[in-house]
Every structure is written in structure tokens, then in C-alpha cells.
Amino acid sequence: MPTPPITPLSVLDLSPVSSGQTPGEALRSTLALAVAAEAAGYSRYWLAEHHLNTGVAGSAPHILAGLVASATRTIRVGTAATLLGNYRPLQIAESIGTLAAVFPDRLDLGFGRSGPPKSSGEPAPRVVPPAGSAEAGPADRVIDGLLVPAPRPIFGAVLPRKFRLQGELLGRFPGDTDNFENDIQDIIGFFTGDYRTKHGEEVTATPALGQAPQFWIHGSTAGPSARLAGKLGLPFGANYHVAPAGVLDSVAEYRSHFKPSAALQEPYVIVSADVLVAPDERQAHRLARGYEHWVHGIRSGHGAIPYPSPEGALEVSLDAEAAELVKDRVDTRFVGDPHQVRDGLRTLQRAIGAQELLITTIAHDPADRENSYQLLAEAWGL
């Protein structure tokens, strides 16, 4: 009987900055990790986009993607995700087209829809009612062995001032996410040569023309991103590591709207997971310290802090309210020895029906992060 194919594993890297580390050191760690991930058999190396966070150096994914592609030879390189409202479509096409021309058949371009609300009084993006409130949905559930936690609020009731400032500095405006579908169509059109202005004029975007990357759409809810990925027949990136409460609904929405395309005949899902592997469970949980503090910085609206050391994390404990805010993230992180994490990820894959898994790992010491990916690759059979 033939051995079934091994489900691909890929990497999502935020270029985290640890306490005592400079952003330059964090970015060089990203390049070293990319080389190691390629050698270990990972399929893709994707870069996130975050701004105004002291604990994250990954704010320019298109530039960093070029550096990663230069440092590696075969692994696919891309973004997860390029936040469209932060750029004009032509800028994205030219930037990624430049990389695709130099590194043909290796570039992935993931689209993300994050942006400001239409008015200052509207809820922040992705806000869900706090667990236990009158408006809250179901409690924590276990579905096919997978923990699907109750929703938690993200950023509180209204988008924090820091994120509004980020939008202002990037030239965002309320409601600009309404252009999401048109922007994607324009970007694809620049690569295929089908772009036309509203007056019917042809535009050639050199060097994008004829150098199309693989296009993806990423989403956290059963909302516009999931539906658009299905409508356009593109692969979908489902977000378990940041928004685990909505992952099953988002994937179901994508599949229910899927239409075959030239790119894809059947739905294709990659699902993200936050992972930390060590040689034994006790060591893994020691290295995992500090994660809840780091997530709380994001969830509270202050931004990611430099990632604490295991010893430093013990000096300050989160209070009950803060711990509740990040409980879903902590509970859905896969931490343990290689076999424990492997089995947990198999459960995630089965419950989602995913064709691929996207692994993100954060640890204070870059060597521990690299070792985690190596141990997982070996246990998975890459």
C-alpha cells in the first residue's frame, strides 16, 4: 500500500524582537531561520506585516521577502498578509513583480483586509463580545478533538488611539476596506495584462506583467475575505493562531462560496497554528513563558512588547482580567515535545480539513525558535 503524502508545513514569521535584542538582530534571525526552514523541508516562508510594535520588526514584508529569497534557493517566499489599504495596487504589483522576475515560480502574495472602521464610534475590526457577556456566543467547544474557544474581545470596544495613529501615518481612511475586491482584481490585472483604467486605457506594469506570483486571500471570520477567496477560486489562509474562535466558520464560508478557477479547481486551505516544540514537555513550557505577556500587549491595543525571557516573564504576572483577555490564544497554542505537538497539529488538520499547515513560533532565544521548527519537521516526517 502506498504511503500517503505528507501534509506540507510552512512558516509564518513576524520577525519578533526579544528583550535585549535589536531590530537588526531580529531581522538577521529571520534570514537564518529561513535558511534552516528550507533545509528542514518546509514548503513556504511567509512574512507578516505589523506596524508601530516595539516587539515586531516585520513591518516591510516586501523588502524582507526579497532578502529571504536571496538567502534561500528553493523555498517559496511570500506575504501573509499584505494589507492592501496600506499601499496602492500598482505599488504592490511592481514590488512583488520585481521579486517574481528575479525569483521566478517562488513568490506568493497573500492579501489581507485589515483597516480602520468607518467612523470613530464603530467597533474595532474583529471585535467580538467578551466571553460570559449577554451578547457572547457559545462557550469553549471541542469539535473533532480541536479546541474552539469562546470569542474574546480584540482591542476592546473601540480601536485604540495607537492603531488609529498607525492608519493616519499609512494614509488609511475610514471605509477603505470597501475597495478590497477591486484592489485585488487590479493587482491581478497588472500581472496578467488585463488591467484597464476606468476610461479603458491599457497599463503595463513592468516588471509585473507575466510574472504572476501565487495569489492567496487570508481571513479570520466568515466574512468578506472568506467569501471573496471562494468567489475568485483562490486558496484561503485560515487564522487559528490569532482568531481561533472563528476558524471553522471562516473555512466553511470559503468552501460554500468556492468556484473553480484557472488557478484552482477545488478549495485549498492553509491553517495557521502557534507552536513551540522542545525536546521534552517541561522544557517546552519553560520556553513558552512570556507568550501571554506578548499577546496581551497586542490585545490591549498597546502593541507587541519585546518578547520576554522565561526568567523575566516570571517577575510579572498578568492579573485575572488580563489573563482572560488572552486565554484563547494561550489555550490554542501547541506547546510540548515533538510527538505531543505533532499529534495536536494532526487534530487541527483533521478538524479543519486543511491541505497545509502554517506554523508560527516565537521564543526569546532565536536558537530555541529554530530548534522548535527542526524538531517539528523531524516529527512530522518532512
Short mmCIF file of C-alpha atoms in Angstrom, two decimals:
data_model
loop_
_atom_site.label_atom_id
_atom_site.label_comp_id
_atom_site.label_asym_id
_atom_site.label_seq_id
_atom_site.Cartn_x
_atom_site.Cartn_y
_atom_site.Cartn_z
CA MET A 1 0.00 0.00 0.00
CA PRO A 2 1.48 3.37 -1.00
CA THR A 3 2.36 5.77 1.78
CA PRO A 4 0.01 8.77 1.85
CA PRO A 5 1.70 12.07 1.01
CA ILE A 6 2.93 14.14 3.93
CA THR A 7 0.91 17.29 4.51
CA PRO A 8 3.16 20.29 3.81
CA LEU A 9 4.27 22.55 6.63
CA SER A 10 5.10 26.19 6.04
CA VAL A 11 6.45 29.05 8.16
CA LEU A 12 4.85 32.34 9.17
CA ASP A 13 7.44 34.74 10.60
CA LEU A 14 6.76 38.08 12.30
CA SER A 15 10.46 38.76 12.93
CA PRO A 16 9.85 39.10 16.68
CA VAL A 17 12.21 41.28 18.68
CA SER A 18 13.20 39.76 22.02
CA SER A 19 14.12 41.73 25.13
CA GLY A 20 17.76 42.77 24.88
CA GLN A 21 17.75 42.31 21.09
CA THR A 22 17.93 44.99 18.39
CA PRO A 23 15.58 45.04 15.37
CA GLY A 24 18.60 44.35 13.14
CA GLU A 25 19.41 41.22 15.12
CA ALA A 26 15.77 40.11 14.86
CA LEU A 27 15.78 40.55 11.09
CA ARG A 28 19.05 38.67 10.72
CA SER A 29 17.49 35.89 12.80
CA THR A 30 14.66 35.77 10.27
CA LEU A 31 17.14 35.21 7.45
CA ALA A 32 18.93 32.47 9.40
CA LEU A 33 15.62 30.80 10.22
CA ALA A 34 14.57 30.88 6.56
CA VAL A 35 17.73 29.03 5.56
CA ALA A 36 17.16 26.46 8.30
CA ALA A 37 13.48 26.04 7.39
CA GLU A 38 14.36 25.39 3.76
CA ALA A 39 16.90 22.74 4.79
CA ALA A 40 14.33 21.13 7.11
CA GLY A 41 11.79 20.71 4.31
CA TYR A 42 9.26 23.48 4.92
CA SER A 43 7.36 24.49 1.79
CA ARG A 44 6.86 28.24 2.19
CA TYR A 45 8.30 31.11 4.19
CA TRP A 46 5.72 33.83 4.68
CA LEU A 47 6.20 37.21 6.30
CA ALA A 48 3.62 39.15 8.27
CA GLU A 49 3.02 42.89 8.24
CA HIS A 50 2.87 44.82 11.52
CA HIS A 51 3.49 48.47 12.28
CA LEU A 52 4.44 50.54 15.36
CA ASN A 53 5.22 47.50 17.51
CA THR A 54 8.43 47.56 19.53
CA GLY A 55 8.36 43.76 19.72
CA VAL A 56 7.99 43.06 15.99
CA ALA A 57 10.46 44.04 13.24
CA GLY A 58 8.38 42.69 10.35
CA SER A 59 6.91 45.96 9.07
CA ALA A 60 8.17 45.86 5.46
CA PRO A 61 7.34 42.35 4.18
CA HIS A 62 8.02 43.07 0.51
CA ILE A 63 11.58 44.17 1.23
CA LEU A 64 12.14 41.34 3.68
CA ALA A 65 10.75 38.83 1.18
CA GLY A 66 13.49 39.84 -1.24
CA LEU A 67 16.14 39.32 1.40
CA VAL A 68 14.72 35.91 2.32
CA ALA A 69 14.52 34.85 -1.33
CA SER A 70 18.15 35.91 -1.81
CA ALA A 71 19.26 33.90 1.22
CA THR A 72 17.46 30.73 0.11
CA ARG A 73 17.26 28.68 -3.07
CA THR A 74 14.01 26.73 -3.43
CA ILE A 75 11.51 27.54 -0.65
CA ARG A 76 8.53 29.65 -1.72
CA VAL A 77 8.56 33.14 -0.21
CA GLY A 78 5.65 35.48 0.32
CA THR A 79 3.43 37.63 2.49
CA ALA A 80 0.70 36.66 4.93
CA ALA A 81 -0.61 39.08 4.51
CA THR A 82 -0.04 42.24 2.52
CA LEU A 83 -2.60 44.68 3.97
CA LEU A 84 -4.00 46.24 0.84
CA GLY A 85 -5.13 49.59 2.23
CA ASN A 86 -1.54 50.38 3.22
CA TYR A 87 -0.49 50.55 -0.45
CA ARG A 88 -1.80 51.38 -3.89
CA PRO A 89 -2.37 48.34 -6.14
CA LEU A 90 0.32 49.43 -8.60
CA GLN A 91 2.90 49.65 -5.80
CA ILE A 92 2.18 46.07 -4.76
CA ALA A 93 2.27 44.78 -8.33
CA GLU A 94 5.60 46.46 -9.02
CA SER A 95 7.21 45.39 -5.73
CA ILE A 96 6.15 41.74 -5.92
CA GLY A 97 6.61 41.72 -9.69
CA THR A 98 10.22 42.77 -9.21
CA LEU A 99 10.82 39.85 -6.85
CA ALA A 100 8.94 37.41 -9.07
CA ALA A 101 11.03 38.43 -12.08
CA VAL A 102 14.25 37.74 -10.19
CA PHE A 103 12.96 34.62 -8.39
CA PRO A 104 10.51 33.04 -10.85
CA ASP A 105 7.97 30.49 -9.56
CA ARG A 106 8.88 31.16 -5.93
CA LEU A 107 6.71 34.12 -4.88
CA ASP A 108 3.39 34.05 -3.01
CA LEU A 109 1.26 37.17 -2.48
CA GLY A 110 -1.28 36.96 0.32
CA PHE A 111 -3.98 39.61 0.57
CA GLY A 112 -5.32 40.87 3.91
CA ARG A 113 -8.24 43.21 4.57
CA SER A 114 -7.41 44.84 7.92
CA GLY A 115 -8.30 48.51 8.20
CA PRO A 116 -9.96 51.30 10.20
CA PRO A 117 -13.70 51.39 10.95
CA LYS A 118 -15.89 53.82 9.02
CA SER A 119 -16.40 56.14 12.00
CA SER A 120 -14.83 56.76 15.38
CA GLY A 121 -17.83 55.28 17.20
CA GLU A 122 -17.90 51.99 15.31
CA PRO A 123 -16.46 48.81 16.81
CA ALA A 124 -12.88 47.98 16.04
CA PRO A 125 -12.22 45.35 13.37
CA ARG A 126 -12.63 41.76 14.56
CA VAL A 127 -14.14 42.78 17.88
CA VAL A 128 -16.26 40.03 19.38
CA PRO A 129 -18.20 40.08 22.65
CA PRO A 130 -16.28 39.07 25.77
CA ALA A 131 -16.84 35.54 26.98
CA GLY A 132 -19.64 35.37 29.53
CA SER A 133 -21.37 38.58 28.40
CA ALA A 134 -25.03 38.65 27.42
CA GLU A 135 -24.03 39.02 23.78
CA ALA A 136 -21.40 36.29 23.85
CA GLY A 137 -21.68 33.30 21.61
CA PRO A 138 -21.15 29.72 22.71
CA ALA A 139 -18.68 28.75 25.40
CA ASP A 140 -15.47 26.89 24.64
CA ARG A 141 -16.16 23.89 22.44
CA VAL A 142 -14.21 20.81 21.39
CA ILE A 143 -15.03 19.81 17.82
CA ASP A 144 -13.47 16.65 16.41
CA GLY A 145 -10.84 16.90 19.13
CA LEU A 146 -9.99 20.56 18.37
CA LEU A 147 -10.48 23.31 20.95
CA VAL A 148 -12.60 26.12 19.51
CA PRO A 149 -12.60 28.71 22.29
CA ALA A 150 -15.29 31.23 23.10
CA PRO A 151 -14.73 34.61 21.45
CA ARG A 152 -12.63 37.22 23.21
CA PRO A 153 -12.63 40.98 22.61
CA ILE A 154 -9.80 42.24 20.44
CA PHE A 155 -8.75 45.84 21.13
CA GLY A 156 -11.74 46.39 23.41
CA ALA A 157 -14.85 48.18 22.16
CA VAL A 158 -13.21 50.86 20.00
CA LEU A 159 -9.96 50.84 18.05
CA PRO A 160 -7.18 52.21 20.31
CA ARG A 161 -5.53 55.52 19.56
CA LYS A 162 -2.25 53.85 18.64
CA PHE A 163 -3.89 51.93 15.81
CA ARG A 164 -5.74 54.99 14.63
CA LEU A 165 -2.39 56.80 14.52
CA GLN A 166 -0.95 53.91 12.52
CA GLY A 167 -3.75 54.29 10.00
CA GLU A 168 -3.19 58.03 9.74
CA LEU A 169 0.54 57.60 9.13
CA LEU A 170 -0.12 54.98 6.44
CA GLY A 171 -2.70 57.14 4.70
CA ARG A 172 -5.67 54.96 5.56
CA PHE A 173 -9.20 56.38 5.61
CA PRO A 174 -12.45 55.11 7.14
CA GLY A 175 -14.13 52.52 4.94
CA ASP A 176 -11.17 51.99 2.61
CA THR A 177 -11.52 48.23 3.05
CA ASP A 178 -14.60 48.50 0.84
CA ASN A 179 -12.10 48.62 -2.06
CA PHE A 180 -10.71 45.18 -1.16
CA GLU A 181 -12.16 43.23 -4.08
CA ASN A 182 -11.42 45.93 -6.65
CA ASP A 183 -7.85 46.29 -5.39
CA ILE A 184 -7.25 42.55 -5.69
CA GLN A 185 -8.69 42.48 -9.20
CA ASP A 186 -6.49 45.43 -10.17
CA ILE A 187 -3.34 43.79 -8.79
CA ILE A 188 -4.06 40.53 -10.60
CA GLY A 189 -4.81 42.53 -13.73
CA PHE A 190 -1.39 44.20 -13.61
CA PHE A 191 0.24 40.77 -13.60
CA THR A 192 -1.96 39.25 -16.33
CA GLY A 193 -2.08 42.33 -18.56
CA ASP A 194 -5.87 42.65 -18.18
CA TYR A 195 -5.84 45.89 -16.18
CA ARG A 196 -7.75 48.77 -17.71
CA THR A 197 -8.37 52.26 -16.35
CA LYS A 198 -11.95 53.47 -15.96
CA HIS A 199 -11.52 55.07 -19.40
CA GLY A 200 -10.43 51.76 -20.95
CA GLU A 201 -6.73 52.59 -21.21
CA GLU A 202 -4.24 49.71 -21.09
CA VAL A 203 -1.48 49.94 -18.49
CA THR A 204 1.72 47.92 -18.49
CA ALA A 205 3.20 47.44 -15.04
CA THR A 206 6.80 46.48 -15.63
CA PRO A 207 8.17 44.13 -14.38
CA ALA A 208 4.94 42.60 -13.04
CA LEU A 209 3.50 41.68 -16.44
CA GLY A 210 3.82 37.94 -16.98
CA GLN A 211 5.46 37.35 -13.58
CA ALA A 212 2.40 36.45 -11.51
CA PRO A 213 3.02 35.04 -8.03
CA GLN A 214 0.63 32.59 -6.41
CA PHE A 215 -2.25 34.64 -5.01
CA TRP A 216 -3.86 33.93 -1.61
CA ILE A 217 -6.56 35.58 0.49
CA HIS A 218 -6.36 35.41 4.29
CA GLY A 219 -9.21 35.80 6.73
CA SER A 220 -10.21 35.39 10.36
CA THR A 221 -14.02 35.30 10.13
CA ALA A 222 -16.87 34.10 7.95
CA GLY A 223 -16.78 37.49 6.27
CA PRO A 224 -15.83 39.24 3.03
CA SER A 225 -12.33 37.76 2.78
CA ALA A 226 -13.51 34.15 3.02
CA ARG A 227 -16.31 34.75 0.55
CA LEU A 228 -14.06 36.56 -1.93
CA ALA A 229 -11.41 33.82 -1.82
CA GLY A 230 -14.13 31.36 -2.77
CA LYS A 231 -15.64 33.59 -5.43
CA LEU A 232 -12.28 34.11 -7.14
CA GLY A 233 -11.22 30.48 -6.79
CA LEU A 234 -8.10 31.34 -4.80
CA PRO A 235 -6.51 29.41 -1.93
CA PHE A 236 -7.53 30.58 1.54
CA GLY A 237 -5.44 31.19 4.65
CA ALA A 238 -7.49 30.41 7.77
CA ASN A 239 -6.41 32.04 11.01
CA TYR A 240 -6.41 29.67 14.01
CA HIS A 241 -3.43 31.18 15.80
CA VAL A 242 -4.88 34.70 16.19
CA ALA A 243 -8.65 34.20 15.92
CA PRO A 244 -9.32 30.55 16.86
CA ALA A 245 -12.98 31.19 17.71
CA GLY A 246 -13.88 31.86 14.07
CA VAL A 247 -11.69 29.42 12.18
CA LEU A 248 -14.30 26.73 11.42
CA ASP A 249 -16.86 29.29 10.29
CA SER A 250 -14.37 31.09 8.06
CA VAL A 251 -13.35 27.89 6.31
CA ALA A 252 -16.97 26.80 5.87
CA GLU A 253 -17.80 30.19 4.36
CA TYR A 254 -14.88 29.91 1.94
CA ARG A 255 -15.85 26.43 0.81
CA SER A 256 -19.54 27.31 0.39
CA HIS A 257 -18.63 30.18 -1.96
CA PHE A 258 -15.85 28.42 -3.87
CA LYS A 259 -15.92 28.49 -7.65
CA PRO A 260 -13.27 26.67 -9.71
CA SER A 261 -10.81 28.95 -11.46
CA ALA A 262 -7.77 28.73 -13.69
CA ALA A 263 -5.68 28.80 -10.51
CA LEU A 264 -7.59 26.19 -8.52
CA GLN A 265 -10.17 23.52 -9.29
CA GLU A 266 -11.01 22.65 -5.67
CA PRO A 267 -10.84 24.59 -2.37
CA TYR A 268 -7.40 24.74 -0.79
CA VAL A 269 -6.91 25.77 2.83
CA ILE A 270 -3.78 26.50 4.81
CA VAL A 271 -4.45 26.96 8.52
CA SER A 272 -2.13 28.78 10.91
CA ALA A 273 -1.01 27.48 14.30
CA ASP A 274 1.11 28.92 17.08
CA VAL A 275 3.67 26.27 18.03
CA LEU A 276 6.59 25.78 20.40
CA VAL A 277 8.47 22.47 20.48
CA ALA A 278 11.32 21.42 22.77
CA PRO A 279 12.98 18.05 23.42
CA ASP A 280 10.67 17.46 26.41
CA GLU A 281 7.39 18.88 27.66
CA ARG A 282 8.82 20.55 30.76
CA GLN A 283 11.41 22.47 28.76
CA ALA A 284 8.80 23.47 26.19
CA HIS A 285 6.57 25.02 28.84
CA ARG A 286 9.53 26.84 30.36
CA LEU A 287 10.41 28.35 26.98
CA ALA A 288 6.75 29.24 26.45
CA ARG A 289 6.77 31.71 29.34
CA GLY A 290 6.25 35.27 28.26
CA TYR A 291 3.83 34.44 25.46
CA GLU A 292 0.77 35.66 27.38
CA HIS A 293 2.50 38.99 28.15
CA TRP A 294 3.42 39.43 24.49
CA VAL A 295 -0.12 38.64 23.30
CA HIS A 296 -1.63 40.92 25.93
CA GLY A 297 0.34 43.86 24.55
CA ILE A 298 -1.35 43.29 21.19
CA ARG A 299 -4.82 42.52 22.54
CA SER A 300 -4.84 45.53 24.86
CA GLY A 301 -4.02 47.86 21.98
CA HIS A 302 -0.56 48.90 23.18
CA GLY A 303 1.28 46.78 20.61
CA ALA A 304 3.62 43.81 20.87
CA ILE A 305 6.30 44.24 23.53
CA PRO A 306 9.84 42.89 23.15
CA TYR A 307 9.41 39.18 23.83
CA PRO A 308 10.31 38.47 27.48
CA SER A 309 12.84 35.89 28.60
CA PRO A 310 11.44 32.91 30.55
CA GLU A 311 13.00 34.33 33.71
CA GLY A 312 11.77 37.86 33.05
CA ALA A 313 8.23 36.64 32.43
CA LEU A 314 8.12 35.17 35.93
CA GLU A 315 8.74 38.55 37.52
CA VAL A 316 5.36 40.00 36.45
CA SER A 317 2.11 38.04 36.35
CA LEU A 318 -0.99 39.04 34.43
CA ASP A 319 -4.00 39.86 36.59
CA ALA A 320 -7.21 37.88 36.16
CA GLU A 321 -8.76 40.32 33.67
CA ALA A 322 -5.64 40.43 31.50
CA ALA A 323 -5.26 36.64 31.61
CA GLU A 324 -8.87 36.22 30.50
CA LEU A 325 -8.27 38.53 27.54
CA VAL A 326 -5.56 36.25 26.12
CA LYS A 327 -6.85 32.89 27.34
CA ASP A 328 -7.97 31.73 23.89
CA ARG A 329 -4.52 32.38 22.45
CA VAL A 330 -2.73 30.60 25.29
CA ASP A 331 -5.11 27.63 25.25
CA THR A 332 -4.79 27.08 21.50
CA ARG A 333 -1.01 27.29 21.35
CA PHE A 334 0.61 23.90 20.68
CA VAL A 335 3.38 23.52 23.26
CA GLY A 336 5.17 20.31 24.14
CA ASP A 337 7.57 17.65 22.98
CA PRO A 338 7.72 16.78 19.25
CA HIS A 339 5.17 13.97 19.43
CA GLN A 340 2.68 15.95 21.50
CA VAL A 341 2.77 18.87 19.12
CA ARG A 342 2.67 16.62 16.06
CA ASP A 343 -0.47 14.92 17.36
CA GLY A 344 -2.08 18.26 18.18
CA LEU A 345 -1.40 19.57 14.70
CA ARG A 346 -2.83 16.42 13.16
CA THR A 347 -6.02 17.12 15.10
CA LEU A 348 -6.07 20.68 13.78
CA GLN A 349 -5.57 19.48 10.22
CA ARG A 350 -8.31 16.88 10.52
CA ALA A 351 -10.84 19.21 12.11
CA ILE A 352 -10.28 21.93 9.51
CA GLY A 353 -9.74 19.61 6.56
CA ALA A 354 -6.67 21.67 5.73
CA GLN A 355 -4.35 20.82 2.86
CA GLU A 356 -1.41 22.61 4.51
CA LEU A 357 -0.36 23.94 7.92
CA LEU A 358 1.25 27.33 8.57
CA ILE A 359 3.47 27.31 11.64
CA THR A 360 4.42 30.40 13.61
CA THR A 361 6.83 30.07 16.52
CA ILE A 362 8.04 32.71 18.95
CA ALA A 363 10.65 32.20 21.65
CA HIS A 364 13.01 34.56 23.43
CA ASP A 365 16.15 32.90 22.10
CA PRO A 366 16.31 32.60 18.27
CA ALA A 367 18.15 29.30 18.73
CA ASP A 368 15.16 27.86 20.58
CA ARG A 369 12.85 29.07 17.82
CA GLU A 370 14.98 27.44 15.14
CA ASN A 371 15.24 24.23 17.17
CA SER A 372 11.45 24.13 17.52
CA TYR A 373 10.98 24.17 13.76
CA GLN A 374 13.66 21.50 13.32
CA LEU A 375 12.13 19.16 15.91
CA LEU A 376 8.67 19.57 14.39
CA ALA A 377 9.96 18.88 10.87
CA GLU A 378 11.55 15.65 12.05
CA ALA A 379 8.47 14.51 13.95
CA TRP A 380 6.21 15.38 11.03
CA GLY A 381 8.37 13.48 8.58
CA LEU A 382 9.40 16.30 6.25
#
